[in-house]
XYZ file of C-alpha atoms in Angstrom:
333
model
C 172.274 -57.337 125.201
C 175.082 -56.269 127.492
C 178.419 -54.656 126.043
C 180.896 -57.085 124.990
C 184.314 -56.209 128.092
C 187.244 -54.828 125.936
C 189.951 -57.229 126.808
C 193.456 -57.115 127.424
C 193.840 -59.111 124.070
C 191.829 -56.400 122.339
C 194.226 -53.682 123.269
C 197.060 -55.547 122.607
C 195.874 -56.214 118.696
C 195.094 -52.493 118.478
C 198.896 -51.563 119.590
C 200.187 -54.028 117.705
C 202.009 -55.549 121.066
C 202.027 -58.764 123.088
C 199.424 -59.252 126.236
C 202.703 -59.012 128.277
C 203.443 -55.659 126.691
C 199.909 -54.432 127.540
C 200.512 -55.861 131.303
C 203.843 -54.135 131.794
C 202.472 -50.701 130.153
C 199.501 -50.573 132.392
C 201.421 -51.395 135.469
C 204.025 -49.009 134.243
C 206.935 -51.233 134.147
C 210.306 -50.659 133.081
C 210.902 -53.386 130.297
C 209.452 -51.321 127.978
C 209.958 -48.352 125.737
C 208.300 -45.480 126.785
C 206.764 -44.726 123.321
C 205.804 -48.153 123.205
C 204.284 -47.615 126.845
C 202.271 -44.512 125.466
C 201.443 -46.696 122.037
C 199.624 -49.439 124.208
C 198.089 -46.464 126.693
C 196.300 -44.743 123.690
C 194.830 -47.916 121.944
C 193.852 -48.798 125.672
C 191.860 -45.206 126.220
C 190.555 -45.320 122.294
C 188.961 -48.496 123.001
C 187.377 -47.339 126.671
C 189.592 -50.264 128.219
C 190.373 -50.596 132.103
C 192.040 -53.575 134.024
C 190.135 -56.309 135.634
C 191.052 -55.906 139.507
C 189.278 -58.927 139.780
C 191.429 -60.856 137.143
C 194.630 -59.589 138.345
C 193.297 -59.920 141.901
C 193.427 -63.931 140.922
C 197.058 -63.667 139.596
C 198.451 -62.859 142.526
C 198.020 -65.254 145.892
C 199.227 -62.195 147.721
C 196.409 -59.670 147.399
C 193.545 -60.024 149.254
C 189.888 -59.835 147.603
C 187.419 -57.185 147.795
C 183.893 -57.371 147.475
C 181.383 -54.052 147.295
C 177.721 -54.636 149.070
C 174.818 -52.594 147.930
C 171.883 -52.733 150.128
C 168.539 -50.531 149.798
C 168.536 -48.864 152.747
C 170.685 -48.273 156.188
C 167.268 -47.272 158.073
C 166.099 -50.837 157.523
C 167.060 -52.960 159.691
C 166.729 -55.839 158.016
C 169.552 -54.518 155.537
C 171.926 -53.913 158.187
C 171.502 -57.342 160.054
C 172.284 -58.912 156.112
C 175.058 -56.860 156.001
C 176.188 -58.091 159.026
C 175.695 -61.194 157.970
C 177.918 -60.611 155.031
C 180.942 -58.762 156.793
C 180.951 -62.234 159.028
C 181.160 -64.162 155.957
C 183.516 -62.120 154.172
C 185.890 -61.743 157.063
C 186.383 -65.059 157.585
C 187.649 -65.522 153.899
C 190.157 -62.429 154.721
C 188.152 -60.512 152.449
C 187.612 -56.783 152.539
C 183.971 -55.243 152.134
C 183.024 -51.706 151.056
C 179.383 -51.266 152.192
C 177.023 -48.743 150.205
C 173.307 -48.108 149.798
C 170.846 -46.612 147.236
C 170.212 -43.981 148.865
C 173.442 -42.430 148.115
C 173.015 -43.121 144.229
C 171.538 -44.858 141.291
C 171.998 -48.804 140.854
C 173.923 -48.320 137.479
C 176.185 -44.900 139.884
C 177.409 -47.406 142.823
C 177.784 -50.618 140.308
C 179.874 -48.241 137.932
C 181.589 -47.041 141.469
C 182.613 -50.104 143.042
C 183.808 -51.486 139.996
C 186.822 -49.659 139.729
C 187.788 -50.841 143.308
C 186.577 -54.101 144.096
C 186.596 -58.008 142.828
C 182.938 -58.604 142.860
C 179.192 -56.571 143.815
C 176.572 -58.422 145.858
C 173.363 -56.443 146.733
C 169.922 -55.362 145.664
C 168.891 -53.935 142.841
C 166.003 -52.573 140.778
C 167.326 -50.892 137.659
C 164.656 -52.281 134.962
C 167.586 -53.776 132.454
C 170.076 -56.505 133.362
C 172.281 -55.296 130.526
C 172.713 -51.951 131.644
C 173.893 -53.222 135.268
C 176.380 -55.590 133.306
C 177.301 -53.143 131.320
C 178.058 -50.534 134.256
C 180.068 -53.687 136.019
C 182.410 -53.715 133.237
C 183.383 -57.293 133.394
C 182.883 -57.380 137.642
C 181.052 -60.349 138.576
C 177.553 -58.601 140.096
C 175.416 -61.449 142.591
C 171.580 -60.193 142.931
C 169.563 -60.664 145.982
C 165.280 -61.498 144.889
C 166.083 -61.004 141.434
C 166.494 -63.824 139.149
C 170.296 -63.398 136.585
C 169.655 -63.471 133.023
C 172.348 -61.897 131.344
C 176.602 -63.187 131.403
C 177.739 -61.595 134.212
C 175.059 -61.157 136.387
C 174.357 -63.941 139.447
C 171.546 -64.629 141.749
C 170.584 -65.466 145.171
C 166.625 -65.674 144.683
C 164.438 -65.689 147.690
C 161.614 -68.402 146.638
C 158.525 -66.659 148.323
C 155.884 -68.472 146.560
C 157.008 -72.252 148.947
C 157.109 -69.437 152.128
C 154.246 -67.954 151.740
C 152.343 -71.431 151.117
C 153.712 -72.998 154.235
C 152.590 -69.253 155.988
C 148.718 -69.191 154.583
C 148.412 -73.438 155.466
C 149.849 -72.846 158.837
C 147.407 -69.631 159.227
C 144.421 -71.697 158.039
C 145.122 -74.602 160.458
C 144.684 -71.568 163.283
C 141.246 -70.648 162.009
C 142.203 -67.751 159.550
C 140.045 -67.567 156.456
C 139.622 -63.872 155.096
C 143.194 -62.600 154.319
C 144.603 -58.907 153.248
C 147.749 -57.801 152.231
C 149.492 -54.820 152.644
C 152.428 -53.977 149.841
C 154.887 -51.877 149.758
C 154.223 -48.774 147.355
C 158.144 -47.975 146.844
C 159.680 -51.937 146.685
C 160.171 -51.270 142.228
C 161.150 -47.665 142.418
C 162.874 -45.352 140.643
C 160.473 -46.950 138.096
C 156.620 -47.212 138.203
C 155.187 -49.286 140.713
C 155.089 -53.001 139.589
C 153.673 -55.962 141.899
C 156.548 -57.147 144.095
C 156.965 -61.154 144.270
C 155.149 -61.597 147.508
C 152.419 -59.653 146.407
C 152.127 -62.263 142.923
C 152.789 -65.184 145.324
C 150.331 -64.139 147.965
C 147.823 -63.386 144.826
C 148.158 -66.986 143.753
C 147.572 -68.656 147.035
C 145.418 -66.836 149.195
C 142.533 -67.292 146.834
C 139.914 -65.030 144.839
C 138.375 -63.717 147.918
C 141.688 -61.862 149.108
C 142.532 -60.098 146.542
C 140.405 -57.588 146.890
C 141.687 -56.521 150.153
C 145.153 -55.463 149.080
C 146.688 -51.905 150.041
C 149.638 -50.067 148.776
C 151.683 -48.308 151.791
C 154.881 -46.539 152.099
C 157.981 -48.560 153.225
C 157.643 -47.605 156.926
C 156.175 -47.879 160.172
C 153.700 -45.111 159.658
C 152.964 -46.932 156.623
C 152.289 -49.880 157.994
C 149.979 -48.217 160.632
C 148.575 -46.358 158.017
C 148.225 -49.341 155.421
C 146.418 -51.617 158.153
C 143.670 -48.576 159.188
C 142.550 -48.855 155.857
C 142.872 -52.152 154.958
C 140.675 -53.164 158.151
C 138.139 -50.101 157.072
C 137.581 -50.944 153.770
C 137.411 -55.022 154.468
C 135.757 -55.861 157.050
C 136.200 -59.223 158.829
C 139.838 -60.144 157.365
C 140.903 -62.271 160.238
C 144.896 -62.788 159.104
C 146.756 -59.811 157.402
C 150.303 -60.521 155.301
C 152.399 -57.194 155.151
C 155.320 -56.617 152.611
C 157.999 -56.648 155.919
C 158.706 -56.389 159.698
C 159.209 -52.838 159.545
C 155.752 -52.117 158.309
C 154.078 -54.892 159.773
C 155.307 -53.420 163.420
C 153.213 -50.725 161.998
C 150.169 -52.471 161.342
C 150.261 -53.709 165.029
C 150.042 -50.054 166.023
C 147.652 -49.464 163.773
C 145.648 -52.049 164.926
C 145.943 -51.337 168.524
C 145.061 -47.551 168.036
C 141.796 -49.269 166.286
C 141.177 -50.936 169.280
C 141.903 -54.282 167.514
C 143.006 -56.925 169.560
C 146.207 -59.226 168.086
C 145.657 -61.999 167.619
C 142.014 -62.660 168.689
C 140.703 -60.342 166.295
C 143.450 -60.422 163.246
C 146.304 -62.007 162.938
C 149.499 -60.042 161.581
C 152.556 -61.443 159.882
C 155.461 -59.610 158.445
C 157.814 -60.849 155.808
C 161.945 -60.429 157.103
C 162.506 -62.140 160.440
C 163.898 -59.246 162.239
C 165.556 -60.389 165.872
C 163.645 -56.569 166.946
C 160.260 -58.977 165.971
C 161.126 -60.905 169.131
C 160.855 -58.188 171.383
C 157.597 -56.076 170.326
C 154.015 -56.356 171.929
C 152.729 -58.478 170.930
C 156.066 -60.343 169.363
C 155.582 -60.605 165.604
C 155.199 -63.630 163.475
C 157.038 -63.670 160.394
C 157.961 -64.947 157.209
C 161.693 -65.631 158.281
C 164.163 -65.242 155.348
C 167.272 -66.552 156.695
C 170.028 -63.752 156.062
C 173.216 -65.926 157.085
C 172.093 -68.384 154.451
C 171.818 -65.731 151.832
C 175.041 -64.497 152.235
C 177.227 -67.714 152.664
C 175.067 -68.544 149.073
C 176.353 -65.321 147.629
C 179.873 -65.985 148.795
C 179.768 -69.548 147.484
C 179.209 -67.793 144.202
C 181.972 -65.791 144.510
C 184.209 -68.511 145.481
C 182.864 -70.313 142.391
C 184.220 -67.232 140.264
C 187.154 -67.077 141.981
C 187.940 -71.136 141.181
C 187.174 -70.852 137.680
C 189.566 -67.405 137.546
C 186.886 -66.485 134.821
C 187.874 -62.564 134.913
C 185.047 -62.301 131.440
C 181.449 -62.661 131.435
C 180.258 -65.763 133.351
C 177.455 -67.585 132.422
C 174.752 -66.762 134.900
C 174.565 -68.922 138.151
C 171.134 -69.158 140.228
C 170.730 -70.386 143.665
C 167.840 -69.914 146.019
C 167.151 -69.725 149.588
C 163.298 -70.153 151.085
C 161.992 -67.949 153.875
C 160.417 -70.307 156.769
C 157.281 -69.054 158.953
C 158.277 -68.302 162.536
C 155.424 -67.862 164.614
C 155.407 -65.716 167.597
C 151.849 -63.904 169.592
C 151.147 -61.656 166.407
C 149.737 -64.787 164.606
């Protein structure tokens, strides 16, 4: 269960003061005493309490917002075109952005970070408990990308892969494909232990008993990719249509598959999972399971604009939307 926020109200009982009192201490106002000032300032640091920016952020029509984005990685491009996406989004509500990735700390460092400077966290993240990123938000709305909210305070855009990847394998069987693979990312649930991503469970349930035996793990990267595909195609022969955890690796697999001697698509067929405009422009251009990153981040922001309507500066009960990645076919498939 998450940490209950310390309130303004809370502080306030412990000094024995008004919530007005509180406000004019902590903004260091001078309507007040200044051993009542210090009075309200301990009780505030005994009880581990720190102002809301994003409730006083609603008092006052003349500050701007802030939101922080996490994303997973700058050397992915598909993170970078989302952010894009978002700093589009975000601009045109005269909001400011500060942009950050995991690779320069732990979910629960840059949630605990940004809190202290910004109204509300998008972004994608993996720590295994809720609570804990909650509880590092202290009382900062936090909107997930592919990971369904459960706990007050947390928010979701999902990604609903298991309608995407139907439409993909229906499509691919009207075009003759009947032997699928996969090839999965082998990093996707780190820090932790490797757990089975959501395409992987949705491509599990659809492509039938007969494919999932021809499932790889790869690193996150176009040498994985290549990599992933040489031995998916080695060790199951005659897959005629192979699914890879994103662009990035699946422009691997074509690689791979060329340096095999394996011609695209006569031989296999190879989709990637993102939708990256650099699929457009590869030999052969790559078919993909198109999530549509303008449409998760005007859903994120339509969150946030919820939040900022309700001026709900506690724990908010969880809200869900979800966004469903289309095929777009190109010469890979």
């Amino acid at each position: 269960m998450a940490r209950q926020r310390i309130t303004i109200e809370d502080v306030a009982r412990a000094a024995g003061v008004s919530r007005q009192t509180v406000t004019r201490a902590m903004k260091d106002m001078a309507e007040i005493s200044p051993a009542t000032r210090q009075r309200v300032l301990d009780a505030a640091e005994e009880l581990g309490y720190r102002p809301s920016r994003f409730a006083s952020n609603l008092a006052s029509s003349q500050r701007s917002h802030a939101i922080g984005l996490v994303i997973a990685s700058f050397r992915n491009p598909y993170y970078t075109e989302l952010a894009a996406e978002v700093l589009d989004i975000a601009t045109a509500r005269g909001w400011q952005v500060v942009v950050c990735s995991r690779e320069q700390g732990t979910d629960l460092e840059l949630i605990s970070t940004l809190a202290g400077q910004v109204d509300a966290i998008l972004g994608y993240f993996v720590a295994p408990e809720q609570a804990s990123l909650a509880s590092a938000a202290r009382g900062v709305p936090v909107v997930m990308f592919e990971r369904t909210a459960a706990v007050p305070g947390l928010h979701s855009v999902d990604l609903d892969f298991e309608h995407g990847i139907e439409a993909l394998l229906t499509e691919l069987r009207n075009r003759g494909a009947s032997r699928f693979g996969l090839i999965e990312s082998d990093t996707a649930t780190e820090p932790g232990p490797y757990q089975p991503t959501e395409r992987r469970r949705a491509y599990e349930k659809l492509a039938g008993p007969g494919s999932l035996d021809s499932i790889v793990l790869a690193e996150e990267s176009m040498r994985g990719g290549a990599d992933g595909f040489q031995r998916l195609w080695n060790d199951s022969p005659g897959l005629d249509a192979v699914l890879v955890f994103n662009d990035l690796m699946a422009m691997g697999a074509v690689h791979g598959a060329q340096a095999l001697g394996v011609s695209i698509p006569d031989d296999v067929r190879i989709v990637g999972i993102d939708g990256l405009s650099l699929g457009s422009v590869t030999t052969p251009s790559l078919s993909t399971l198109s999530i549509d990153r303008l449409a998760l981040a005007k859903t994120a922001a339509g969150i946030v604009d919820t939040l900022l309507e309700t001026q709900d500066a506690g724990p908010h009960e969880s809200i869900v939307r979800t966004v469903t990645p289309q095929p777009l076919w190109r010469e890979s498939a």
